Coordinates of C-alpha atoms in Angstrom, one line a residue:
X27 CA -30.3 16.3 -3.7
X28 CA -28.3 17.0 -0.6
X29 CA -26.6 14.1 1.0
X30 CA -27.7 13.1 4.5
X31 CA -25.3 13.1 7.3
X32 CA -23.5 9.7 7.5
X33 CA -24.0 9.4 11.2
X34 CA -27.7 10.0 10.7
X35 CA -27.8 7.4 7.9
X36 CA -26.5 4.7 10.2
X37 CA -28.3 6.0 13.3
X38 CA -25.2 6.4 15.5
X39 CA -23.7 9.2 17.4
X40 CA -20.5 11.0 16.3
X41 CA -18.6 9.4 19.2
X42 CA -19.7 5.8 18.2
X43 CA -17.1 3.1 18.4
X44 CA -15.9 1.0 15.5
X45 CA -18.0 -1.9 16.7
X46 CA -21.1 0.2 17.1
X47 CA -20.7 1.6 13.5
X48 CA -20.2 -1.9 12.1
X49 CA -23.2 -3.3 14.0
X50 CA -25.4 -0.5 12.8
X51 CA -24.4 -1.0 9.2
X52 CA -24.9 -4.8 9.4
X53 CA -28.4 -4.2 10.7
X54 CA -29.2 -1.9 7.8
X55 CA -27.5 -4.1 5.2
X56 CA -29.5 -7.0 6.2
X57 CA -32.8 -5.0 6.3
X58 CA -32.4 -3.4 2.9
X59 CA -30.5 -6.2 1.2
X60 CA -31.6 -6.5 -2.5
X61 CA -32.1 -10.2 -2.2
X62 CA -34.7 -9.5 0.5
X63 CA -36.3 -6.7 -1.4
X64 CA -36.3 -7.7 -5.1
X65 CA -37.4 -4.9 -7.4
X66 CA -37.6 -2.4 -4.5
X67 CA -35.7 0.7 -5.7
X68 CA -36.2 2.6 -2.4
X69 CA -34.6 -0.3 -0.4
X70 CA -31.7 -0.5 -2.9
X71 CA -31.1 3.2 -2.5
X72 CA -31.0 2.9 1.3
X73 CA -28.7 -0.1 1.0
X74 CA -26.3 2.0 -1.1
X75 CA -26.6 5.0 1.2
X76 CA -25.7 2.9 4.2
X77 CA -22.8 1.3 2.3
X78 CA -21.4 4.8 1.4
X79 CA -21.7 5.9 5.1
X80 CA -20.0 2.8 6.3
X81 CA -17.2 3.2 3.7
X82 CA -16.3 6.5 5.3
X83 CA -17.0 6.0 9.0
X84 CA -15.2 2.7 9.1
X85 CA -12.0 4.2 7.7
X86 CA -10.0 6.2 10.2
X87 CA -8.5 8.7 7.7
X88 CA -11.8 9.2 5.8
X89 CA -13.7 9.6 9.1
X90 CA -11.2 12.3 10.3
X91 CA -11.7 14.3 7.0
X92 CA -15.5 13.8 7.1
X93 CA -15.6 15.0 10.8
X94 CA -13.6 18.1 9.8
X95 CA -15.1 19.0 6.4
X96 CA -18.3 17.0 6.0
X97 CA -19.2 15.8 2.5
X98 CA -17.1 18.6 1.0
X99 CA -14.0 17.0 2.4
X100 CA -14.6 13.6 0.8
X101 CA -13.9 14.6 -2.8
X102 CA -14.0 11.4 -4.8
X103 CA -13.4 9.2 -1.8
X104 CA -16.8 9.0 -0.3
X105 CA -19.1 6.2 -1.4
X106 CA -16.7 4.8 -4.0
X107 CA -16.7 7.8 -6.4
X108 CA -17.4 11.4 -7.0
X109 CA -21.1 10.6 -7.3
X110 CA -21.3 9.5 -3.7
X111 CA -23.5 6.5 -3.0
X112 CA -25.5 7.3 -6.1
X113 CA -22.4 6.5 -8.2
X114 CA -21.9 3.0 -6.6
X115 CA -23.2 -0.2 -8.2
X116 CA -24.2 -3.3 -6.3
X117 CA -21.1 -5.2 -7.2
X118 CA -18.9 -2.5 -5.6
X119 CA -20.8 -2.9 -2.4
X120 CA -20.7 -6.7 -2.3
X121 CA -17.0 -6.8 -3.0
X122 CA -16.0 -4.0 -0.6
X123 CA -18.0 -5.1 2.4
X124 CA -17.7 -8.9 2.2
X125 CA -16.9 -9.2 5.9
X126 CA -20.2 -7.6 6.9
X127 CA -22.8 -9.7 5.2
X128 CA -22.1 -13.0 6.9
X129 CA -24.4 -15.5 5.3
X130 CA -24.7 -13.4 2.1
X131 CA -21.1 -13.9 1.3
X132 CA -18.5 -11.3 0.5
X133 CA -17.5 -10.9 -3.2
X134 CA -20.7 -12.7 -4.3
X135 CA -24.1 -11.6 -5.4
X136 CA -26.9 -13.9 -5.1
X137 CA -24.4 -16.7 -4.6
X138 CA -22.5 -15.8 -7.8
X139 CA -18.9 -14.8 -7.7
X140 CA -17.9 -11.2 -8.6
X141 CA -14.4 -10.8 -9.9
X142 CA -12.5 -7.9 -8.3
X143 CA -9.4 -6.3 -9.7
X144 CA -6.2 -6.1 -7.7
X145 CA -5.2 -2.9 -5.9
X146 CA -2.3 -0.9 -7.2
X147 CA 0.2 0.7 -4.9
X148 CA 2.4 3.6 -6.1
X149 CA 4.7 6.1 -4.5
X150 CA 4.3 9.9 -5.0
X151 CA 7.2 12.2 -4.0
X152 CA 6.2 15.7 -2.8
X153 CA 8.2 18.8 -1.9
X154 CA 7.5 20.6 1.4
X155 CA 6.0 23.4 -0.6
X156 CA 3.4 21.0 -2.1
X157 CA 2.7 19.4 1.3
X158 CA 2.1 22.9 2.7
X159 CA -0.7 23.8 0.3
X160 CA -1.9 20.4 -1.0
X161 CA -1.6 19.6 -4.7
X162 CA -3.3 17.9 -7.6
X163 CA -1.2 15.6 -9.6
X164 CA -1.8 13.6 -12.8
X165 CA -0.1 10.3 -12.7
X166 CA 0.3 7.7 -15.5
X167 CA -0.5 4.2 -14.2
X168 CA 0.2 0.9 -16.1
X169 CA -2.7 -1.4 -15.2
X170 CA -5.4 -3.7 -16.4
X171 CA -8.2 -1.9 -18.1
X172 CA -11.5 -3.1 -19.6
X173 CA -11.1 -4.6 -23.1
X174 CA -12.5 -2.1 -25.7
X175 CA -13.3 -4.8 -28.2
X176 CA -15.7 -6.7 -26.0
X177 CA -16.4 -3.8 -23.5
X178 CA -15.1 -5.9 -20.7
X179 CA -17.5 -8.8 -21.1
X180 CA -14.9 -11.3 -22.4
X181 CA -17.3 -12.4 -25.2
X182 CA -16.9 -11.8 -28.9
X183 CA -19.0 -8.9 -30.2
X184 CA -22.5 -10.1 -31.0
X185 CA -22.2 -13.2 -28.9
X186 CA -23.7 -13.6 -25.4
X187 CA -22.9 -15.5 -22.2
X188 CA -24.7 -18.8 -21.7
X189 CA -26.1 -19.8 -18.4
X190 CA -23.9 -22.4 -16.8
X191 CA -25.6 -25.8 -17.1
X192 CA -23.8 -27.2 -14.1
X193 CA -25.0 -24.7 -11.5
X194 CA -27.9 -23.3 -13.6
X195 CA -26.6 -19.8 -13.1
X196 CA -26.4 -19.9 -9.3
X197 CA -22.6 -19.9 -9.2
X198 CA -22.5 -22.8 -6.7
X199 CA -23.2 -26.5 -6.5
X200 CA -24.6 -28.5 -3.7
X201 CA -23.3 -32.0 -2.8
X202 CA -24.9 -34.5 -0.6
X203 CA -22.8 -37.2 1.1
X204 CA -24.0 -40.2 3.1
X205 CA -22.1 -40.6 6.4
X206 CA -22.5 -42.6 9.5
X207 CA -24.3 -39.6 11.0
X208 CA -26.6 -39.3 8.1
X209 CA -26.7 -37.2 5.0
X210 CA -24.3 -34.2 5.0
X211 CA -24.8 -31.3 2.6
X212 CA -22.1 -28.9 1.4
X213 CA -22.0 -26.0 -1.0
X214 CA -19.0 -25.0 -3.2
X215 CA -18.2 -22.8 -6.1
X216 CA -19.2 -24.3 -9.4
X217 CA -16.1 -25.9 -11.0
X218 CA -17.4 -25.3 -14.5
X219 CA -18.0 -21.5 -14.4
X220 CA -15.7 -20.8 -11.3
X221 CA -18.7 -19.4 -9.5
X222 CA -19.7 -16.8 -12.1
X223 CA -23.0 -18.5 -13.1
X224 CA -22.3 -18.1 -16.8
X225 CA -19.9 -19.2 -19.4
X226 CA -18.5 -17.6 -22.5
X227 CA -19.4 -19.4 -25.7
X228 CA -17.2 -17.3 -28.1
X229 CA -14.2 -15.7 -26.3
X230 CA -13.0 -12.3 -27.4
X231 CA -9.8 -12.8 -29.4
X232 CA -8.1 -9.6 -28.1
X233 CA -8.4 -10.4 -24.3
X234 CA -8.8 -14.2 -24.6
X235 CA -12.1 -14.0 -22.7
X236 CA -10.7 -12.3 -19.7
X237 CA -12.4 -9.0 -20.4
X238 CA -9.2 -7.0 -19.4
X239 CA -6.0 -6.0 -21.2
X240 CA -2.9 -4.2 -20.2
X241 CA -3.0 -0.5 -20.8
X242 CA -2.2 3.0 -19.3
X243 CA -4.4 5.5 -17.6
X244 CA -3.7 9.1 -16.6
X245 CA -5.4 9.5 -13.2
X246 CA -5.8 12.9 -11.5
X247 CA -5.4 12.7 -7.7
X248 CA -6.0 15.4 -5.1
X249 CA -3.5 15.2 -2.2
X250 CA -4.5 17.2 0.8
X251 CA -2.2 19.6 2.7
X252 CA -0.2 18.2 5.6
X253 CA 0.4 14.6 4.5
X254 CA 3.5 12.9 5.9
X255 CA 6.1 10.4 4.8
X256 CA 4.7 6.9 4.7
X257 CA 1.0 8.0 4.8
X258 CA -1.2 6.1 2.4
X259 CA -4.1 7.6 0.5
X260 CA -6.8 5.5 -1.2
X261 CA -8.6 6.3 -4.5
X262 CA -11.5 3.9 -4.8
X263 CA -12.0 2.1 -8.1
X264 CA -8.8 3.3 -9.8
X265 CA -6.9 0.1 -9.5
X266 CA -6.9 -2.9 -11.9
X267 CA -10.1 -3.7 -13.7
X268 CA -12.0 -6.8 -12.6
X269 CA -12.2 -9.6 -15.1
X270 CA -15.4 -10.0 -17.2
X271 CA -17.1 -6.8 -15.9
X272 CA -16.0 -7.3 -12.3
X273 CA -15.3 -4.6 -9.7
X274 CA -12.2 -2.4 -10.1
X275 CA -9.5 -2.5 -7.4
X276 CA -8.3 0.6 -5.6
X277 CA -5.3 2.9 -6.2
X278 CA -3.2 3.2 -3.1
X279 CA -0.9 6.2 -3.0
X280 CA 2.1 6.1 -0.6
X281 CA 3.6 9.5 0.2
X282 CA 7.3 10.2 0.0
X283 CA 8.8 13.6 1.1
X284 CA 11.6 15.2 -0.9
X285 CA 14.3 16.5 1.4
X286 CA 14.3 20.3 1.5
X287 CA 17.6 22.2 0.9
X288 CA 17.6 24.1 4.2
X289 CA 14.4 23.2 6.2
X290 CA 13.9 20.0 8.1
X291 CA 10.5 18.7 9.3
X292 CA 9.5 17.5 12.8
X293 CA 5.8 16.6 12.7
X294 CA 4.1 19.8 11.7
X295 CA 7.0 22.0 12.8
X296 CA 9.9 23.1 10.6
X297 CA 13.5 23.7 11.7
X298 CA 16.1 26.1 10.3
X299 CA 19.7 26.5 11.5
X300 CA 20.6 30.2 11.4
X301 CA 24.3 31.1 11.8
X302 CA 25.2 34.6 13.2
X303 CA 28.6 36.1 14.0
X304 CA 29.8 37.3 17.4
X305 CA 29.0 40.9 16.7
X306 CA 25.4 40.3 15.7
X307 CA 24.9 38.0 18.7
X308 CA 26.3 40.6 21.1
X309 CA 24.9 43.8 19.5
X310 CA 21.7 42.4 18.0
X311 CA 20.7 42.4 14.4
X312 CA 18.1 41.6 11.8
X313 CA 18.2 38.4 9.7
X314 CA 16.3 37.0 6.8
X315 CA 15.2 33.3 7.1
X316 CA 13.6 31.1 4.5
X317 CA 10.0 29.8 5.0
X318 CA 7.6 27.9 2.8
X319 CA 5.5 31.0 2.0
X320 CA 8.5 33.2 1.3
X321 CA 11.4 34.8 3.3
X322 CA 10.7 36.2 6.8
X323 CA 12.6 38.9 8.6
X324 CA 13.4 38.2 12.2
X325 CA 15.1 40.2 15.0
X326 CA 18.0 39.0 17.0
X327 CA 18.1 40.5 20.4
X328 CA 21.3 41.9 21.8
X329 CA 23.1 39.3 24.0
X330 CA 21.6 36.3 22.1
X331 CA 23.3 33.0 23.1
X332 CA 24.1 30.1 20.9
X333 CA 21.4 27.5 21.1
X334 CA 18.5 29.9 21.5
X335 CA 15.4 28.9 19.6
X336 CA 13.1 31.5 18.0
X337 CA 9.6 30.3 17.3
X338 CA 7.7 31.8 14.3
X339 CA 4.1 30.8 14.9
X340 CA 2.0 29.2 12.1
X341 CA 5.0 29.2 9.7
X342 CA 5.1 25.4 9.7
X343 CA 2.9 22.8 8.0
X344 CA -0.8 22.2 8.4
X345 CA -2.2 19.1 10.1
X346 CA -4.0 16.9 7.6
X347 CA -6.8 16.0 10.0
X348 CA -7.7 19.2 11.8
X349 CA -7.2 23.0 11.7
X350 CA -3.8 23.5 13.2
X351 CA -0.6 24.7 11.7
X352 CA 2.9 24.0 13.1
X353 CA 5.6 26.6 13.7
X354 CA 9.0 27.4 12.2
X355 CA 11.7 27.0 14.8
X356 CA 14.9 29.0 14.1
X357 CA 17.9 27.5 15.9
X358 CA 20.6 30.2 16.6
X359 CA 24.2 29.2 16.0
X360 CA 27.1 31.6 16.7
X361 CA 29.7 31.3 13.9
X362 CA 33.3 30.9 15.0
X363 CA 35.8 31.8 12.3
X364 CA 38.6 29.2 11.8
X365 CA 41.2 31.7 10.6
X366 CA 41.9 35.3 11.7
X367 CA 44.0 38.0 10.2
X368 CA 46.6 39.7 12.4
X369 CA 44.4 42.7 12.8
X370 CA 41.4 40.5 13.8
X371 CA 43.6 38.7 16.3
X372 CA 44.6 41.9 18.0
X373 CA 41.0 43.0 18.3
X374 CA 40.1 39.6 19.8
X375 CA 43.0 39.8 22.3
X376 CA 41.7 43.1 23.5
X377 CA 38.2 41.8 23.8
X378 CA 39.3 38.7 25.6
X379 CA 40.8 40.8 28.4
X380 CA 37.6 42.9 28.7
X381 CA 35.7 42.2 31.9
X382 CA 32.4 41.9 30.0
X383 CA 33.8 39.0 27.9
X384 CA 34.8 37.0 31.0
X385 CA 32.1 34.4 31.9
X386 CA 30.7 35.1 35.3
X387 CA 30.0 32.1 37.5
X388 CA 27.1 34.0 39.1
X389 CA 25.3 34.4 35.8
X390 CA 24.8 30.8 34.7
X391 CA 23.5 30.4 31.2
X392 CA 20.4 28.3 30.8
X393 CA 21.0 24.7 29.7
X394 CA 19.6 23.1 26.6
X395 CA 16.7 21.4 28.3
X396 CA 15.8 24.6 30.2
X397 CA 15.8 26.5 26.9
X398 CA 13.6 23.9 25.3
X399 CA 11.1 24.0 28.2
X400 CA 11.0 27.8 28.0
X401 CA 10.4 27.7 24.2
X402 CA 7.4 25.4 24.5
X403 CA 6.0 27.4 27.4

């Protein structure tokens, strides 16, 4: 079944502000909350669908990709998994959107605490070539994973969890105190079960009842083209596993750029310093310059001055958020030899006396800023 447009799901326009999106989601979350609609599968599906829409539209980077590519641009990021909102469970939603539910309580379900695994942050180094095209990488991550012996429950095989007698499974206890203003009632997490509403009678020996153990996972990640140094990508649910069947944390990927041998980056543009000799600058020539897609032949016009910048359109890097590609800027440098042979010196002496080699005050060369302005125009 085709997914509905996320803006349509929340009933907001594409230009809606963050507050408008949050307000629309809160309204739907309260309307279709499972505690208000027990056993209503349709309400639960709408609740999940709204959560998936809010997950994307409330995140600036995800929203930009969605506005550009729609659901196809989300990959595994939309709705907490490749399955979209259909792949989410209720614990995922309660943990991720705790600030929205107000009285329902973030990280709790029906008053019970839901354990959430910690996020993991790693650095991934990319070459300019990988950034230009986008790349899929498989990374090995040392993290907490669900215990195979107890399948993450924390209880020995064949044993079950017992309902906490202190809170009777609610996860919280209520205390009433007599004060000069009358009776005051307060609610707190149950000290016996730490808010989970259940206790383990026989703990798993391998994980000591935690439901998680240290292990390694190989995680495939798709990095879009055009990412930049310091940019952070999020892969939902690929962080540390939550204790005793809780919600997984996220994997946060911080981008690092590997320095290129000859090209330098400025935003989406690339720069290359080309050195030419006096003869080529004066007479004109052809030159081969490196680019990310392969070498490119350029023409040097006769009379080219040092400092001239040649722009090769769309030979730079793509923008990660919208359809635009930067340029390759070739900076012309005239090479001055440090040592000359006697024959070369004689030739240069003759040229120095030539009228055409004497700078003319009436023909001022354009300054650096003028050349830069001309380049961008």
